Amino acid sequence: MFRRKVKDIMTDERLDTVAIITDGNGRWATKRGLLRSDGHIAGAKRIQPVLETFRRIGVHNVIMYAFSTENWKRPKEEINVIMKLIHKYLIEVVEEKLKTDDSFCIKFIGDLTPIPEPLRSKCIELENKAKDRPFCCSVALNYGGRDEIVHAANAAFADGHTRLTEEIMSRYMYTGTTPDPELVIRTGGNLRISNFLLWQCAYSEYAVIKTLWPDFGDREIMACVRDFYKRSRRFGGLDKDEAKKK
Ligand code: FPP
């Protein structure tokens, strides 16, 4: 039903890769008189259903912002809760899924060096278990867009490149072969980029919605997707119709 609805609004625009800034867990909890950690629990529970919906409507890659290079500034207890939730609602779920689903894989983008064990090893293990499958979830963990650009340039130099090009830089990004997102969704209503995919989002379409991440569901996905298909993506050029007139 949902899939048919999406088919009805599709244009020849491609929606292959979606990136999500999952913001608003704290506000969701505060509004209900709960602890911020309750908001993160509710947020973590949304990951699986949201991934399923995007997969059903034909998206092949979903990139999710789980923890940024700046999130270490939060209280230690909150960081511990987030790491535990990533283990319980992502790692454990993905581990089970990989046993039965051969069209799914997971990637981690970011510098995993400071991620506490055993989470760090588990991330690497699951990423290596399955690669290049039709549907992939990339999780941004200790991720920062500026850090990624510096890391990519240094890695390219270390490999002997002496002159960087856009193509070389793209290859060295943490996202590797994952295509640049056509659409970036930010929940929680804030109009900022938060150091997310600075290189890859040069021409991405943005959808900022007020809904807080724990409340983000099929209705909100549909609204973002509908809005995406209404846009005219020009990449600095002209509309297809206008270009024909020239
Ligand atoms: C922002 O909400 C959300 C985070 C810092 C991510 C929390 C991480 C999880 C729930 C674990 C797994 C997540 C994914 C996506 C794989 P906030 O605390 O900044 O909310 P606020 O803006 O309302 O304070």
Short mmCIF file of C-alpha atoms and ligand atoms in Angstrom, two decimals:
data_model
loop_
_atom_site.label_atom_id
_atom_site.label_comp_id
_atom_site.label_asym_id
_atom_site.label_seq_id
_atom_site.Cartn_x
_atom_site.Cartn_y
_atom_site.Cartn_z
CA MET A 1 0.00 0.00 0.00
CA PHE A 2 2.72 2.43 1.09
CA ARG A 3 4.89 1.32 -1.80
CA ARG A 4 2.04 1.91 -4.27
CA LYS A 5 1.52 5.38 -2.84
CA VAL A 6 5.20 6.16 -3.44
CA LYS A 7 5.02 4.75 -7.00
CA ASP A 8 2.19 7.20 -7.70
CA ILE A 9 4.35 10.22 -6.88
CA MET A 10 7.66 9.03 -8.36
CA THR A 11 9.21 10.98 -11.19
CA ASP A 12 12.31 10.10 -13.21
CA GLU A 13 14.33 11.60 -10.36
CA ARG A 14 16.40 8.94 -8.61
CA LEU A 15 16.09 8.31 -4.87
CA ASP A 16 18.77 5.78 -4.16
CA THR A 17 20.61 7.16 -1.12
CA VAL A 18 19.04 8.93 1.82
CA ALA A 19 20.95 10.42 4.75
CA ILE A 20 19.27 11.17 8.07
CA ILE A 21 20.25 13.49 10.92
CA THR A 22 18.37 11.79 13.74
CA ASP A 23 17.82 14.77 16.01
CA GLY A 24 15.36 15.42 18.82
CA ASN A 25 15.67 12.49 21.25
CA GLY A 26 16.42 14.81 24.18
CA ARG A 27 13.51 17.18 23.45
CA TRP A 28 11.16 14.23 22.95
CA ALA A 29 12.04 13.00 26.46
CA THR A 30 11.91 16.45 28.12
CA LYS A 31 8.44 17.09 26.67
CA ARG A 32 7.25 13.95 28.42
CA GLY A 33 9.01 14.62 31.72
CA LEU A 34 11.39 11.72 31.02
CA LEU A 35 15.17 11.42 31.11
CA ARG A 36 17.24 12.18 28.00
CA SER A 37 18.29 8.52 28.04
CA ASP A 38 14.61 7.54 27.61
CA GLY A 39 14.58 9.70 24.50
CA HIS A 40 17.63 7.87 23.16
CA ILE A 41 15.96 4.51 23.87
CA ALA A 42 12.85 5.61 21.96
CA GLY A 43 15.11 6.92 19.19
CA ALA A 44 17.11 3.73 18.93
CA LYS A 45 13.87 1.74 18.57
CA ARG A 46 12.99 3.75 15.45
CA ILE A 47 16.07 2.66 13.50
CA GLN A 48 14.81 -0.71 12.31
CA PRO A 49 11.30 0.31 11.18
CA VAL A 50 12.65 3.38 9.36
CA LEU A 51 15.22 1.27 7.51
CA GLU A 52 12.50 -1.22 6.54
CA THR A 53 10.31 1.51 5.08
CA PHE A 54 13.09 3.03 2.99
CA ARG A 55 13.99 -0.39 1.73
CA ARG A 56 10.36 -1.11 0.79
CA ILE A 57 10.18 2.02 -1.33
CA GLY A 58 13.29 1.16 -3.32
CA VAL A 59 16.02 3.14 -1.56
CA HIS A 60 19.33 1.24 -1.54
CA ASN A 61 21.42 3.17 0.97
CA VAL A 62 20.48 4.88 4.21
CA ILE A 63 23.17 6.83 6.04
CA MET A 64 22.32 7.58 9.68
CA TYR A 65 24.02 9.96 12.07
CA ALA A 66 24.44 8.03 15.33
CA PHE A 67 27.31 9.85 17.07
CA SER A 68 29.36 12.82 15.96
CA THR A 69 32.96 13.82 16.71
CA GLU A 70 31.39 16.63 18.79
CA ASN A 71 29.05 14.38 20.80
CA TRP A 72 31.97 13.47 23.13
CA LYS A 73 31.27 16.84 24.81
CA ARG A 74 28.10 15.34 26.35
CA PRO A 75 28.06 13.99 29.91
CA LYS A 76 29.84 10.64 30.26
CA GLU A 77 26.63 8.90 31.40
CA GLU A 78 24.78 10.01 28.27
CA ILE A 79 27.62 8.81 26.04
CA ASN A 80 27.56 5.43 27.79
CA VAL A 81 23.82 5.12 27.25
CA ILE A 82 24.17 5.93 23.54
CA MET A 83 26.97 3.36 23.08
CA LYS A 84 24.90 0.71 24.90
CA LEU A 85 21.87 1.46 22.74
CA ILE A 86 23.91 1.22 19.56
CA HIS A 87 24.92 -2.22 20.76
CA LYS A 88 21.42 -3.37 21.68
CA TYR A 89 19.30 -1.84 18.93
CA LEU A 90 21.76 -1.84 16.08
CA ILE A 91 24.56 -4.38 16.50
CA GLU A 92 22.40 -7.16 17.97
CA VAL A 93 19.58 -6.58 15.51
CA VAL A 94 21.97 -6.45 12.54
CA GLU A 95 23.82 -9.57 13.71
CA GLU A 96 20.54 -11.54 13.70
CA LYS A 97 19.44 -10.04 10.39
CA LEU A 98 22.66 -10.96 8.61
CA LYS A 99 21.99 -14.62 9.44
CA THR A 100 18.83 -14.77 7.34
CA ASP A 101 18.87 -11.80 5.00
CA ASP A 102 21.40 -11.93 2.19
CA SER A 103 20.39 -8.63 0.65
CA PHE A 104 21.37 -6.45 3.61
CA CYS A 105 24.68 -5.10 4.88
CA ILE A 106 26.00 -2.50 7.29
CA LYS A 107 28.90 -0.04 7.08
CA PHE A 108 30.37 2.30 9.64
CA ILE A 109 31.63 5.71 8.64
CA GLY A 110 33.84 7.74 10.93
CA ASP A 111 36.95 7.14 12.99
CA LEU A 112 36.19 4.10 15.12
CA THR A 113 39.48 4.34 17.09
CA PRO A 114 37.95 5.86 20.28
CA ILE A 115 34.79 3.72 20.23
CA PRO A 116 34.78 1.55 23.36
CA GLU A 117 35.29 -2.19 23.14
CA PRO A 118 33.57 -4.57 22.51
CA LEU A 119 31.39 -2.25 20.37
CA ARG A 120 34.29 -1.24 18.14
CA SER A 121 35.27 -4.83 17.27
CA LYS A 122 31.63 -5.78 16.71
CA CYS A 123 31.21 -2.91 14.22
CA ILE A 124 34.24 -4.08 12.26
CA GLU A 125 33.13 -7.72 12.41
CA LEU A 126 29.62 -6.99 11.09
CA GLU A 127 30.91 -4.69 8.37
CA ASN A 128 33.26 -7.42 7.16
CA LYS A 129 30.60 -10.13 7.30
CA ALA A 130 28.71 -8.81 4.28
CA LYS A 131 29.56 -6.20 1.67
CA ASP A 132 28.06 -4.76 -1.52
CA ARG A 133 24.54 -6.01 -0.96
CA PRO A 134 21.43 -4.40 -2.49
CA PHE A 135 20.46 -2.58 0.71
CA CYS A 136 23.06 -1.00 2.95
CA CYS A 137 22.78 0.99 6.16
CA SER A 138 25.78 3.23 6.85
CA VAL A 139 26.07 4.33 10.45
CA ALA A 140 28.03 7.50 11.16
CA LEU A 141 29.87 6.79 14.40
CA ASN A 142 32.42 9.24 15.79
CA TYR A 143 31.83 10.94 12.47
CA GLY A 144 32.64 14.53 11.55
CA GLY A 145 32.54 15.97 8.04
CA ARG A 146 35.66 18.09 8.52
CA ASP A 147 37.53 15.20 10.13
CA GLU A 148 36.56 13.04 7.14
CA ILE A 149 37.91 15.54 4.59
CA VAL A 150 41.23 15.91 6.44
CA HIS A 151 41.47 12.13 6.87
CA ALA A 152 40.76 11.57 3.15
CA ALA A 153 43.43 14.07 2.04
CA ASN A 154 46.05 12.59 4.38
CA ALA A 155 45.21 9.03 3.29
CA ALA A 156 45.51 10.02 -0.38
CA PHE A 157 48.91 11.65 0.24
CA ALA A 158 50.07 8.61 2.22
CA ASP A 159 49.19 6.47 -0.82
CA GLY A 160 51.44 8.60 -3.02
CA HIS A 161 48.97 11.02 -4.62
CA THR A 162 50.63 14.39 -4.99
CA ARG A 163 47.74 16.30 -6.54
CA LEU A 164 44.20 15.82 -5.33
CA THR A 165 41.13 15.77 -7.58
CA GLU A 166 37.45 15.57 -6.65
CA GLU A 167 37.38 11.99 -7.88
CA ILE A 168 40.39 11.01 -5.72
CA MET A 169 38.94 12.76 -2.67
CA SER A 170 35.57 11.02 -3.08
CA ARG A 171 37.31 7.67 -3.19
CA TYR A 172 39.06 8.33 0.12
CA MET A 173 35.96 9.49 2.02
CA TYR A 174 34.68 7.19 4.78
CA THR A 175 31.58 6.65 2.63
CA GLY A 176 33.76 5.00 -0.07
CA THR A 177 31.57 3.62 -2.85
CA THR A 178 28.26 4.69 -1.29
CA PRO A 179 26.72 7.24 -3.65
CA ASP A 180 26.24 10.82 -2.49
CA PRO A 181 22.77 11.21 -0.95
CA GLU A 182 20.09 12.68 -3.17
CA LEU A 183 18.13 13.55 -0.04
CA VAL A 184 19.15 14.53 3.50
CA ILE A 185 16.42 14.47 6.11
CA ARG A 186 16.86 16.27 9.41
CA THR A 187 14.33 15.65 12.17
CA GLY A 188 13.83 18.02 15.09
CA GLY A 189 13.46 21.20 13.06
CA ASN A 190 16.92 22.77 13.37
CA LEU A 191 18.23 24.39 10.20
CA ARG A 192 21.85 23.35 10.38
CA ILE A 193 24.19 20.82 8.82
CA SER A 194 25.97 19.73 12.06
CA ASN A 195 29.21 18.66 10.34
CA PHE A 196 27.39 15.87 8.48
CA LEU A 197 28.57 14.66 5.06
CA LEU A 198 30.03 18.06 4.12
CA TRP A 199 31.73 16.67 1.01
CA GLN A 200 28.94 14.35 -0.15
CA CYS A 201 26.03 16.79 0.21
CA ALA A 202 27.27 19.39 -2.28
CA TYR A 203 24.07 18.96 -4.32
CA SER A 204 21.79 17.03 -1.98
CA GLU A 205 18.23 18.12 -1.42
CA TYR A 206 17.39 18.91 2.20
CA ALA A 207 14.20 18.15 4.09
CA VAL A 208 14.03 19.55 7.59
CA ILE A 209 11.00 18.42 9.53
CA LYS A 210 9.85 19.45 12.97
CA THR A 211 8.96 15.91 14.02
CA LEU A 212 11.39 14.67 16.68
CA TRP A 213 13.33 11.52 15.76
CA PRO A 214 11.46 9.11 18.09
CA ASP A 215 8.19 10.12 16.35
CA PHE A 216 9.58 9.78 12.81
CA GLY A 217 7.48 7.20 10.97
CA ASP A 218 5.92 6.28 7.63
CA ARG A 219 3.79 9.44 7.46
CA GLU A 220 6.86 11.66 7.84
CA ILE A 221 8.87 9.56 5.39
CA MET A 222 6.08 9.87 2.86
CA ALA A 223 5.99 13.67 3.31
CA CYS A 224 9.76 13.95 2.76
CA VAL A 225 9.71 11.66 -0.27
CA ARG A 226 6.72 13.45 -1.81
CA ASP A 227 8.46 16.78 -1.35
CA PHE A 228 11.68 15.39 -2.88
CA TYR A 229 9.89 14.27 -6.06
CA LYS A 230 8.36 17.73 -6.47
CA ARG A 231 11.75 19.43 -6.63
CA SER A 232 13.61 20.35 -9.74
CA ARG A 233 17.24 19.31 -9.33
CA ARG A 234 19.41 21.47 -11.55
CA PHE A 235 22.94 20.91 -10.19
CA GLY A 236 23.83 24.46 -11.14
CA GLY A 237 22.41 24.01 -14.66
CA LEU A 238 18.94 24.60 -16.08
CA ASP A 239 15.62 22.80 -15.70
CA LYS A 240 15.27 19.93 -18.20
CA ASP A 241 12.38 21.77 -19.90
CA GLU A 242 14.24 25.05 -20.07
CA ALA A 243 17.36 23.37 -21.44
CA LYS A 244 15.27 21.88 -24.29
CA LYS A 245 14.03 25.35 -25.29
CA LYS A 246 17.60 26.63 -25.77
C1 FPP B 1 20.32 13.53 18.78
O1 FPP B 1 19.33 13.80 19.73
C2 FPP B 1 20.56 12.12 18.63
C3 FPP B 1 21.74 11.50 18.92
C4 FPP B 1 22.89 12.17 19.56
C5 FPP B 1 21.88 10.09 18.53
C6 FPP B 1 21.50 9.16 19.61
C7 FPP B 1 21.89 7.79 19.24
C8 FPP B 1 21.09 6.72 19.37
C9 FPP B 1 19.69 6.78 19.80
C10 FPP B 1 21.68 5.36 19.08
C11 FPP B 1 21.49 4.78 17.75
C12 FPP B 1 21.21 5.71 16.65
C13 FPP B 1 21.36 5.56 15.30
C14 FPP B 1 20.75 6.58 14.43
C15 FPP B 1 22.08 4.45 14.61
P1 FPP B 1 19.66 14.97 20.79
O2 FPP B 1 20.07 14.32 22.06
O3 FPP B 1 20.65 15.93 20.21
O4 FPP B 1 18.24 15.63 20.89
P2 FPP B 1 17.92 17.16 21.25
O5 FPP B 1 18.37 17.99 20.07
O6 FPP B 1 16.43 17.15 21.38
O7 FPP B 1 18.65 17.45 22.54
#
